mmCIF file of C-alpha atoms in Angstrom:
data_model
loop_
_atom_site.group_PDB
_atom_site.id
_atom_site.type_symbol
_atom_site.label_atom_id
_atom_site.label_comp_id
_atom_site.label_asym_id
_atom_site.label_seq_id
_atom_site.Cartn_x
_atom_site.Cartn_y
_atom_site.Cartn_z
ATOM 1 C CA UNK A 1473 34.846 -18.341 26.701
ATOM 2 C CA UNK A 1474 35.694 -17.992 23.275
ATOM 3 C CA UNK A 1475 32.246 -19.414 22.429
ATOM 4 C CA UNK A 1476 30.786 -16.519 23.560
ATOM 5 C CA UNK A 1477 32.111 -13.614 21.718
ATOM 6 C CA UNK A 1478 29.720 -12.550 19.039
ATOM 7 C CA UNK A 1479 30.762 -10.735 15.911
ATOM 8 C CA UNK A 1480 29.488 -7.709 14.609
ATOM 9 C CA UNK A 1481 26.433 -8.850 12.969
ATOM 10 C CA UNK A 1482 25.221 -11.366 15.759
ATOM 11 C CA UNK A 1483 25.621 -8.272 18.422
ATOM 12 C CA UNK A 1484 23.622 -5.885 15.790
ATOM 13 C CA UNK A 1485 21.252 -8.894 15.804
ATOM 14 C CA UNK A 1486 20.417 -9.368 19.002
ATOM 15 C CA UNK A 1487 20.095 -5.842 19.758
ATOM 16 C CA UNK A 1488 17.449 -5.805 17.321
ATOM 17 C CA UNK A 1489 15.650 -8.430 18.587
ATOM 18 C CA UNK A 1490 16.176 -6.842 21.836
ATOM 19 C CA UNK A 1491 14.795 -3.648 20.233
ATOM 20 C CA UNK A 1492 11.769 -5.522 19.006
ATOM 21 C CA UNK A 1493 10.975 -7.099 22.675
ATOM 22 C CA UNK A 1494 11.012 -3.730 24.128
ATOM 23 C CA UNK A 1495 8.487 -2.296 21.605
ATOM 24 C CA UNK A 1496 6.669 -5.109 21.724
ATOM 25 C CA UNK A 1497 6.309 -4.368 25.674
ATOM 26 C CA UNK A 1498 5.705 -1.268 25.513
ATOM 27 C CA UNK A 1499 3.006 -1.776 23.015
ATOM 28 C CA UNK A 1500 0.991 -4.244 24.800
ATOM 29 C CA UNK A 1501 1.306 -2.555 28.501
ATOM 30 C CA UNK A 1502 0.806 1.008 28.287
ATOM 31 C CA UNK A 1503 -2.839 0.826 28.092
ATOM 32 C CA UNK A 1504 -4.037 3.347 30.607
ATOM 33 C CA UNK A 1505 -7.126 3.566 32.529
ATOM 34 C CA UNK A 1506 -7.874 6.818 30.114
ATOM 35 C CA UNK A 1507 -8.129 4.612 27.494
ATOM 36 C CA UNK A 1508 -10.803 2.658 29.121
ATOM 37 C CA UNK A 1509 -12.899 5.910 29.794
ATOM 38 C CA UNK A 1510 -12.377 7.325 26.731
ATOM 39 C CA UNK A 1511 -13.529 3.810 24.572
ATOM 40 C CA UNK A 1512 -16.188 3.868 27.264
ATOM 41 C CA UNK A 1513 -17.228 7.171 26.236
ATOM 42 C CA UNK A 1514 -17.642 6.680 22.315
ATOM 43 C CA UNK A 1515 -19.042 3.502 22.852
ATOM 44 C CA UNK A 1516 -22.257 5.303 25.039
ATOM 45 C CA UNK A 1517 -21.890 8.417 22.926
ATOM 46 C CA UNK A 1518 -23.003 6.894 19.507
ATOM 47 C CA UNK A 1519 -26.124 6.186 21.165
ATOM 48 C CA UNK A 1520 -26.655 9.255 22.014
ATOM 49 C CA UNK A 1521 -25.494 10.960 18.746
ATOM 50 C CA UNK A 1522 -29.072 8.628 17.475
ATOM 51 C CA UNK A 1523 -30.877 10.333 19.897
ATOM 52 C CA UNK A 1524 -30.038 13.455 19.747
ATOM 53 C CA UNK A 1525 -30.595 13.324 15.677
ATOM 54 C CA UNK A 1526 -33.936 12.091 16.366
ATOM 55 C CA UNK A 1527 -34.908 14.916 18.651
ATOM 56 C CA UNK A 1528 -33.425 17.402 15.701
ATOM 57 C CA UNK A 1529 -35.399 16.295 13.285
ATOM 58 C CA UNK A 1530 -38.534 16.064 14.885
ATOM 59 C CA UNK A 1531 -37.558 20.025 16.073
ATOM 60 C CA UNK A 1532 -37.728 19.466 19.831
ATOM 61 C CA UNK A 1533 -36.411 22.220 21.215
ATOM 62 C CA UNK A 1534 -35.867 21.151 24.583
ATOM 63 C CA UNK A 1535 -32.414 20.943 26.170
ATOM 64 C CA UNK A 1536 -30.997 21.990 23.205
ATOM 65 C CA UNK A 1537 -30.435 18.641 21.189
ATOM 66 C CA UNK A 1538 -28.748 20.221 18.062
ATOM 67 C CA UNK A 1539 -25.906 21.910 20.803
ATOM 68 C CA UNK A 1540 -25.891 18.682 22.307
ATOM 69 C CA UNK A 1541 -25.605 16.726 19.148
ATOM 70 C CA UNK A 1542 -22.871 18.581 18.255
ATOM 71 C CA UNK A 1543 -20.788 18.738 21.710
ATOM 72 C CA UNK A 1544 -21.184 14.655 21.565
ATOM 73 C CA UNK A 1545 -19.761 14.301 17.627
ATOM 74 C CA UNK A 1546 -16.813 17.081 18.749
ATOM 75 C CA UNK A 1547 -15.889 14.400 21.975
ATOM 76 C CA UNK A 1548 -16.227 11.010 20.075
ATOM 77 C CA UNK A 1549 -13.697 12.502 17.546
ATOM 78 C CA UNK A 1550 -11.598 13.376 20.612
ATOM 79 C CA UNK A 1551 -11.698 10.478 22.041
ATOM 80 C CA UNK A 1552 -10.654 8.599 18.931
ATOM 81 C CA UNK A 1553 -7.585 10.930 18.199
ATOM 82 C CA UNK A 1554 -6.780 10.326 22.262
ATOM 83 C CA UNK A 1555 -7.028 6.352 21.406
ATOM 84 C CA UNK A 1556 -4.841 6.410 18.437
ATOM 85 C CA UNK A 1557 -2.079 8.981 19.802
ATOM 86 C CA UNK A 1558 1.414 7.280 19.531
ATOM 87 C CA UNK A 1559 -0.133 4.258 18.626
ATOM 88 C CA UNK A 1560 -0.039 3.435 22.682
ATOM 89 C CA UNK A 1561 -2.450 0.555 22.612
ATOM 90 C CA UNK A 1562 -0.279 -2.589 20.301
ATOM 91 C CA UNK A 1563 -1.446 -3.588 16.867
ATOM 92 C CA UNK A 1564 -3.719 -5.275 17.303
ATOM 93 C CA UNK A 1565 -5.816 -2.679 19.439
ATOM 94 C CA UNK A 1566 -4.773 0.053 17.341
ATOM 95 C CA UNK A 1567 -5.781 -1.359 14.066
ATOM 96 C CA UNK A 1568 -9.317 -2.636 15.533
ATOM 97 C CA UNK A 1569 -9.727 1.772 17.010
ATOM 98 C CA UNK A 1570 -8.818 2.688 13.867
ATOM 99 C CA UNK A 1571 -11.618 0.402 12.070
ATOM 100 C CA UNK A 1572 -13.829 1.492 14.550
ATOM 101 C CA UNK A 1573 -12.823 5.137 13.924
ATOM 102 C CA UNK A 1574 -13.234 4.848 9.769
ATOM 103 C CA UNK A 1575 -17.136 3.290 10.925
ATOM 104 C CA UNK A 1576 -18.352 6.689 13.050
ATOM 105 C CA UNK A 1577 -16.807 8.511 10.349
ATOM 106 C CA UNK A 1578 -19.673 7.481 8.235
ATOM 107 C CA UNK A 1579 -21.959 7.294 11.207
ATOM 108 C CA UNK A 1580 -21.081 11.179 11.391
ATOM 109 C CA UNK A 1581 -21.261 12.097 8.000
ATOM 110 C CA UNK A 1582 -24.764 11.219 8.222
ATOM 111 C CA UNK A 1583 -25.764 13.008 11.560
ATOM 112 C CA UNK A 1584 -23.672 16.640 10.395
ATOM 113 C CA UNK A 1585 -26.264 16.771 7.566
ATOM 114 C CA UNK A 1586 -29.994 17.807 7.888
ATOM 115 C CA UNK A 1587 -31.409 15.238 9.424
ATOM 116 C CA UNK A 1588 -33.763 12.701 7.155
ATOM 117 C CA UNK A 1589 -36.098 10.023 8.457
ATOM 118 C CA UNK A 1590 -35.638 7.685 6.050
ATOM 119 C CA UNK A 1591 -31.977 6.778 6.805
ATOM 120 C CA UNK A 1592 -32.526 6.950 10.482
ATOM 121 C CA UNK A 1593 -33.079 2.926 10.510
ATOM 122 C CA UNK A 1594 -30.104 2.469 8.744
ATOM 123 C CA UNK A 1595 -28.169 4.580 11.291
ATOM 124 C CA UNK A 1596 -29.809 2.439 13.919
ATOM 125 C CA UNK A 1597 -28.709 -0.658 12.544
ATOM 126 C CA UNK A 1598 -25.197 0.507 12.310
ATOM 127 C CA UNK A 1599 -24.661 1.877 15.026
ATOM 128 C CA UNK A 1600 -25.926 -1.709 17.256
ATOM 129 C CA UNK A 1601 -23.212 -3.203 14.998
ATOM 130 C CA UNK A 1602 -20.980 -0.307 15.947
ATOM 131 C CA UNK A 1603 -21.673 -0.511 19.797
ATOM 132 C CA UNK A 1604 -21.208 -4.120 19.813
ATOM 133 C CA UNK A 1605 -17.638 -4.177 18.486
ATOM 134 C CA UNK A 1606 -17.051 -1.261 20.579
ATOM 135 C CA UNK A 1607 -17.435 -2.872 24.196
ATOM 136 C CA UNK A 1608 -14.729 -5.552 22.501
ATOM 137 C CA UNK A 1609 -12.919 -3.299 22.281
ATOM 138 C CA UNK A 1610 -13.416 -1.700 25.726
ATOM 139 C CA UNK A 1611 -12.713 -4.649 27.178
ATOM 140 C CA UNK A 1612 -9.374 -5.499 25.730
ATOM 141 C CA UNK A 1613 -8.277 -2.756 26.171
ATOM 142 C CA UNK A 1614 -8.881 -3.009 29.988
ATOM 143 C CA UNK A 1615 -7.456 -6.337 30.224
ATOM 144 C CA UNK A 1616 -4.090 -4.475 28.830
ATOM 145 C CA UNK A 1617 -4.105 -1.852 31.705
ATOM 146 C CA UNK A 1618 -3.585 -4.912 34.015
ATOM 147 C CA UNK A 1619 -5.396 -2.680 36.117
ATOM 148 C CA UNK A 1620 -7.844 -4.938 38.706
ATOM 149 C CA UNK A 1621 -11.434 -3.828 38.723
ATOM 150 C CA UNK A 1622 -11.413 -1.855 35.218
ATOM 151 C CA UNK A 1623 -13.554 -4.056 34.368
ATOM 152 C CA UNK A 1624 -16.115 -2.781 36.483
ATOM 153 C CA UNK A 1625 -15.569 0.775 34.744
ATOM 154 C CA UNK A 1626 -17.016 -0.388 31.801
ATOM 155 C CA UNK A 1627 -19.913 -2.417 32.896
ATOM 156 C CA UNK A 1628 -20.865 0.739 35.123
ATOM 157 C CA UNK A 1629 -20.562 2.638 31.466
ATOM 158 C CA UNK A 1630 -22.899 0.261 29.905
ATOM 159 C CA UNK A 1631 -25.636 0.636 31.989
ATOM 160 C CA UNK A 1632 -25.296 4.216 31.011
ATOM 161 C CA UNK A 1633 -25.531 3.108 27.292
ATOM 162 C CA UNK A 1634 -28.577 1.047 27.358
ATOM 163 C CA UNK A 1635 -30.359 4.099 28.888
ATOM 164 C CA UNK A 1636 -29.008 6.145 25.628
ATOM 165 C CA UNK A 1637 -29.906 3.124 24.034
ATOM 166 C CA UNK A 1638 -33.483 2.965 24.785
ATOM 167 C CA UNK A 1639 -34.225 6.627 24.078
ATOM 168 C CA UNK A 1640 -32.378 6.716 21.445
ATOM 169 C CA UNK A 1641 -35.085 4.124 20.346
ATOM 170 C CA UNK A 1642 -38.167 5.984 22.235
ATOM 171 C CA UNK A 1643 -36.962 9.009 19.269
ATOM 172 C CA UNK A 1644 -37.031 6.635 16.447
ATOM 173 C CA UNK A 1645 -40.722 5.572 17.683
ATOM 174 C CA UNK A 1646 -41.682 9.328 17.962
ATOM 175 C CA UNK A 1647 -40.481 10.338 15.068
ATOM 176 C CA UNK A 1648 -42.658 7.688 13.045
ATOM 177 C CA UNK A 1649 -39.631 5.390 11.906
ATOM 178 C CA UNK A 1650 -41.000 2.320 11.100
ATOM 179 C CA UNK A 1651 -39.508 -0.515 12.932
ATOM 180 C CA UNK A 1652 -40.923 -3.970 13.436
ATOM 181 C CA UNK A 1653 -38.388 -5.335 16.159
ATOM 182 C CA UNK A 1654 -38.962 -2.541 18.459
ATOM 183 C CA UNK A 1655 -40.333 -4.302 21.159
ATOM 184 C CA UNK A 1656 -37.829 -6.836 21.161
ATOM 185 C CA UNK A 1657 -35.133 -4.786 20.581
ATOM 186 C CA UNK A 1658 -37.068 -2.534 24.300
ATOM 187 C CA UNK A 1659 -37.253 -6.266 25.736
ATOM 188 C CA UNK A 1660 -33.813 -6.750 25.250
ATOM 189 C CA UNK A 1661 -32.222 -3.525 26.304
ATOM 190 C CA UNK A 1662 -33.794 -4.636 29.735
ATOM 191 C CA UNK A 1663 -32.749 -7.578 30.107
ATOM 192 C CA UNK A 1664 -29.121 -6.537 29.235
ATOM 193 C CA UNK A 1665 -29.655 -3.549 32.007
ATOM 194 C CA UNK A 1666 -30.847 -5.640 34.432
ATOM 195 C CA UNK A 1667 -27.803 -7.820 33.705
ATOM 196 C CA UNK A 1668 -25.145 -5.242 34.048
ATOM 197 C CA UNK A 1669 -26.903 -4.135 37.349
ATOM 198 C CA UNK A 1670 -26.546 -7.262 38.956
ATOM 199 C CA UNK A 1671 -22.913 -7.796 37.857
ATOM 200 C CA UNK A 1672 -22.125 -4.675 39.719
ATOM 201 C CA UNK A 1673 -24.884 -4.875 42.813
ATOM 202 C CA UNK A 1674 -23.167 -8.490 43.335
ATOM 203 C CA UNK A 1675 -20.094 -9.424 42.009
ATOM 204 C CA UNK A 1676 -18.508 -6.295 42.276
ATOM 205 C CA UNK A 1677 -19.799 -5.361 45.610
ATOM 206 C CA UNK A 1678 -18.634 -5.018 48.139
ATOM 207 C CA UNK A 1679 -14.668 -4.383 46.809
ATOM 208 C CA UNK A 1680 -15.620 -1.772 44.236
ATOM 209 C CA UNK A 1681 -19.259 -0.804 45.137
ATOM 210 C CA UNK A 1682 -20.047 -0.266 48.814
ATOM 211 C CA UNK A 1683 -23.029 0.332 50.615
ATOM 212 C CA UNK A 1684 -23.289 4.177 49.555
ATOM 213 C CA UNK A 1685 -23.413 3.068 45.611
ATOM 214 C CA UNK A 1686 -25.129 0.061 45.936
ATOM 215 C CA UNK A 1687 -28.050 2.026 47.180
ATOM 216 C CA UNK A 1688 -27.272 4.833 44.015
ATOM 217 C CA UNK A 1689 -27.582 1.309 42.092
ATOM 218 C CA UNK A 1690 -30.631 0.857 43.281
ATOM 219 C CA UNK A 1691 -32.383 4.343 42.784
ATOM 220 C CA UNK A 1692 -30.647 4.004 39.185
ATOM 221 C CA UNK A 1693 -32.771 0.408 38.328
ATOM 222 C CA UNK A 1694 -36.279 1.608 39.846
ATOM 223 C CA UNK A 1695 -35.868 4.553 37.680
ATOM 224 C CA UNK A 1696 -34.954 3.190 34.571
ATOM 225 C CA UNK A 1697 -37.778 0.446 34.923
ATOM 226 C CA UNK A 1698 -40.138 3.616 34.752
ATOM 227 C CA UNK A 1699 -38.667 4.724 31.570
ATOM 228 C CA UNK A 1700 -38.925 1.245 30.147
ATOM 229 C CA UNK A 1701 -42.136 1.235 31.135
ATOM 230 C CA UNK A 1702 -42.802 4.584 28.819
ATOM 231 C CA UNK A 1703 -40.896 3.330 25.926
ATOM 232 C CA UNK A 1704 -42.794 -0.016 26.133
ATOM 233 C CA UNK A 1705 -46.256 1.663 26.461
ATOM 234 C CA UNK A 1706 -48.413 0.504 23.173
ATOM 235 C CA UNK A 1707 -50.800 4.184 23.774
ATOM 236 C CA UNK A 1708 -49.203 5.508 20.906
ATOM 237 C CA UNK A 1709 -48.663 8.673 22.857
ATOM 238 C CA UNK A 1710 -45.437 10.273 22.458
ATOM 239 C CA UNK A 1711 -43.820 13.108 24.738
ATOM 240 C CA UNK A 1712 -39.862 13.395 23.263
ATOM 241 C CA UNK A 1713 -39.494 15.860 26.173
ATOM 242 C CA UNK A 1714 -40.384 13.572 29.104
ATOM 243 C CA UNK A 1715 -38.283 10.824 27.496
ATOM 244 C CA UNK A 1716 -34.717 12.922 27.041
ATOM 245 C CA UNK A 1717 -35.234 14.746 30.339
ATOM 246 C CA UNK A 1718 -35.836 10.961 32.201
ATOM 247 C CA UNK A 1719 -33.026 9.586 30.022
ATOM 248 C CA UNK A 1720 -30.585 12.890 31.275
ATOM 249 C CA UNK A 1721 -31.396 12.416 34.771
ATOM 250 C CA UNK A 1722 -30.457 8.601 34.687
ATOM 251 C CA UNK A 1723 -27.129 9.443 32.543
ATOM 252 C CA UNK A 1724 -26.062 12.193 35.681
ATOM 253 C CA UNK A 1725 -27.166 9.213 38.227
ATOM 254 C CA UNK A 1726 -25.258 6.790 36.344
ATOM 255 C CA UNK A 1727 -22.133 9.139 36.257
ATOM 256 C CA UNK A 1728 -22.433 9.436 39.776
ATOM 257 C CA UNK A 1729 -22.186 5.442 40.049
ATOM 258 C CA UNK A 1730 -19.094 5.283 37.373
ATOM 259 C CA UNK A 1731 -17.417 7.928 39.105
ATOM 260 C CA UNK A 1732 -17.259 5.530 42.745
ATOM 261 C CA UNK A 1733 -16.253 2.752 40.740
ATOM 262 C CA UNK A 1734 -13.573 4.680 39.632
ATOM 263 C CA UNK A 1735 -12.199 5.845 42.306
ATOM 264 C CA UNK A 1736 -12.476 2.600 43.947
ATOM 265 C CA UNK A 1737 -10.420 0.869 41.881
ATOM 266 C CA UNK A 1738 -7.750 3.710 42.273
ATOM 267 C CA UNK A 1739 -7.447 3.033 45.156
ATOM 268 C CA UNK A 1740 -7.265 -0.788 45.190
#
């Protein structure tokens, strides 16, 4: 028995370690399903910051981008402070927010100002780069809720970016920005849709998407294939305000469809 009594310093050692083992759990499981949204969120929102600037500086008027523009920058910066509070998420997560978070800073420096057309490619550029780390991110962090079906969350989200996505790219187009990819970069966005679509119309039905959103789902895909089908269109005819209000109806649709998920996986 003697064997095990510890002296001072081997008891103040192991309750450090002990200490350490705790925080360490704590750090790594208190991801919440908040967390999820709220990445979600910034992670469609940038897109929409793009379009939005766009529409601003090619003074559409309609649906009020600039109020819009600057509702979306006022929640991404919410979101982030949300993310980072108590540094919740573990080290790992909560340095790669905060790198994330020192990126849309410069994103939003850029969008506050008057809008210019000759840095709007640039923006573009950084903001695929942006998005792509992003649904890392997102998806990390939904693995740490050990939540089943969060998953789902976020691929709902991303069909709700690539429509953001694409008229944030219709804009560009409008607004004269010269880009030689955008056809491919239109291609892709479809295929990518048409991916996330089918992940939820098939693998995630019928235990998070029943017959009620499945047919949303649906509605959703026919709809955005008409919108492709404008942003693809080689007329060289441009209407900004046909493109945000089809892109607005499609994010509300979309909502609709995330909103299912989640509360099927609630109550899973």
């Amino acid at each position: 028995m003697r064997n095990l009594k510890l002296n001072c310093w081997q008891q103040k050692l192991i309750t450090f370690l002990l200490f350490c083992c705790c925080m360490n759990v704590r750090a790594f499981a208190s991801a919440s399903v908040v967390d999820v949204h709220n990445i979600a969120e910034i992670c469609t929102s940038v897109q929409t910051v793009l379009k939005d600037y766009a529409l601003v500086g090619m003074g559409v008027k309609y649906d009020d981008p600039e109020g819009h523009l600057k509702t979306t920058i006022e929640k991404i910066d919410k979101d982030f402070a949300a993310l980072k509070e108590g540094h919740h998420l573990g080290p790992k997560i909560d340095a790669l927010v905060i790198e994330k978070e020192k990126t849309w800073k410069k994103i939003r420096e850029i969008v506050v100002a008057e809008p210019r057309q000759d840095v709007v490619m640039d923006l573009h550029i950084a903001i695929e780069k942006f998005d792509k780390e992003c649904w890392e991110i997102a998806e990390m962090i939904a693995l740490e809720t050990h939540v089943e079906g969060e998953h789902y969350v976020i691929v709902a989200s991303e069909l709700g970016m690539e429509v953001q996505r694409l008229a944030a790219l219709y804009m560009m187009r409008a607004w004269d920005v010269s880009n030689p990819h955008y056809f491919e970069e239109v291609e892709t966005i479809l295929e990518e849709f048409e991916k996330y679509y089918h992940e939820l119309a098939e693998q995630a039905y019928p235990k998070y998407i029943g017959d009620a959103t499945k047919a949303k789902l649906d509605k959703i895909e026919k709809s955005f294939l008409v919108f492709e089908h404008m942003a693809a269109s080689k007329s060289g005819r441009f209407v900004p305000a046909l493109g945000q209000r089809s892109a607005t109806r499609l994010i509300v649709q979309i909502n609709d469809v995330i909103n299912d998920v989640i509360t099927a996986v609630e109550k899973k």
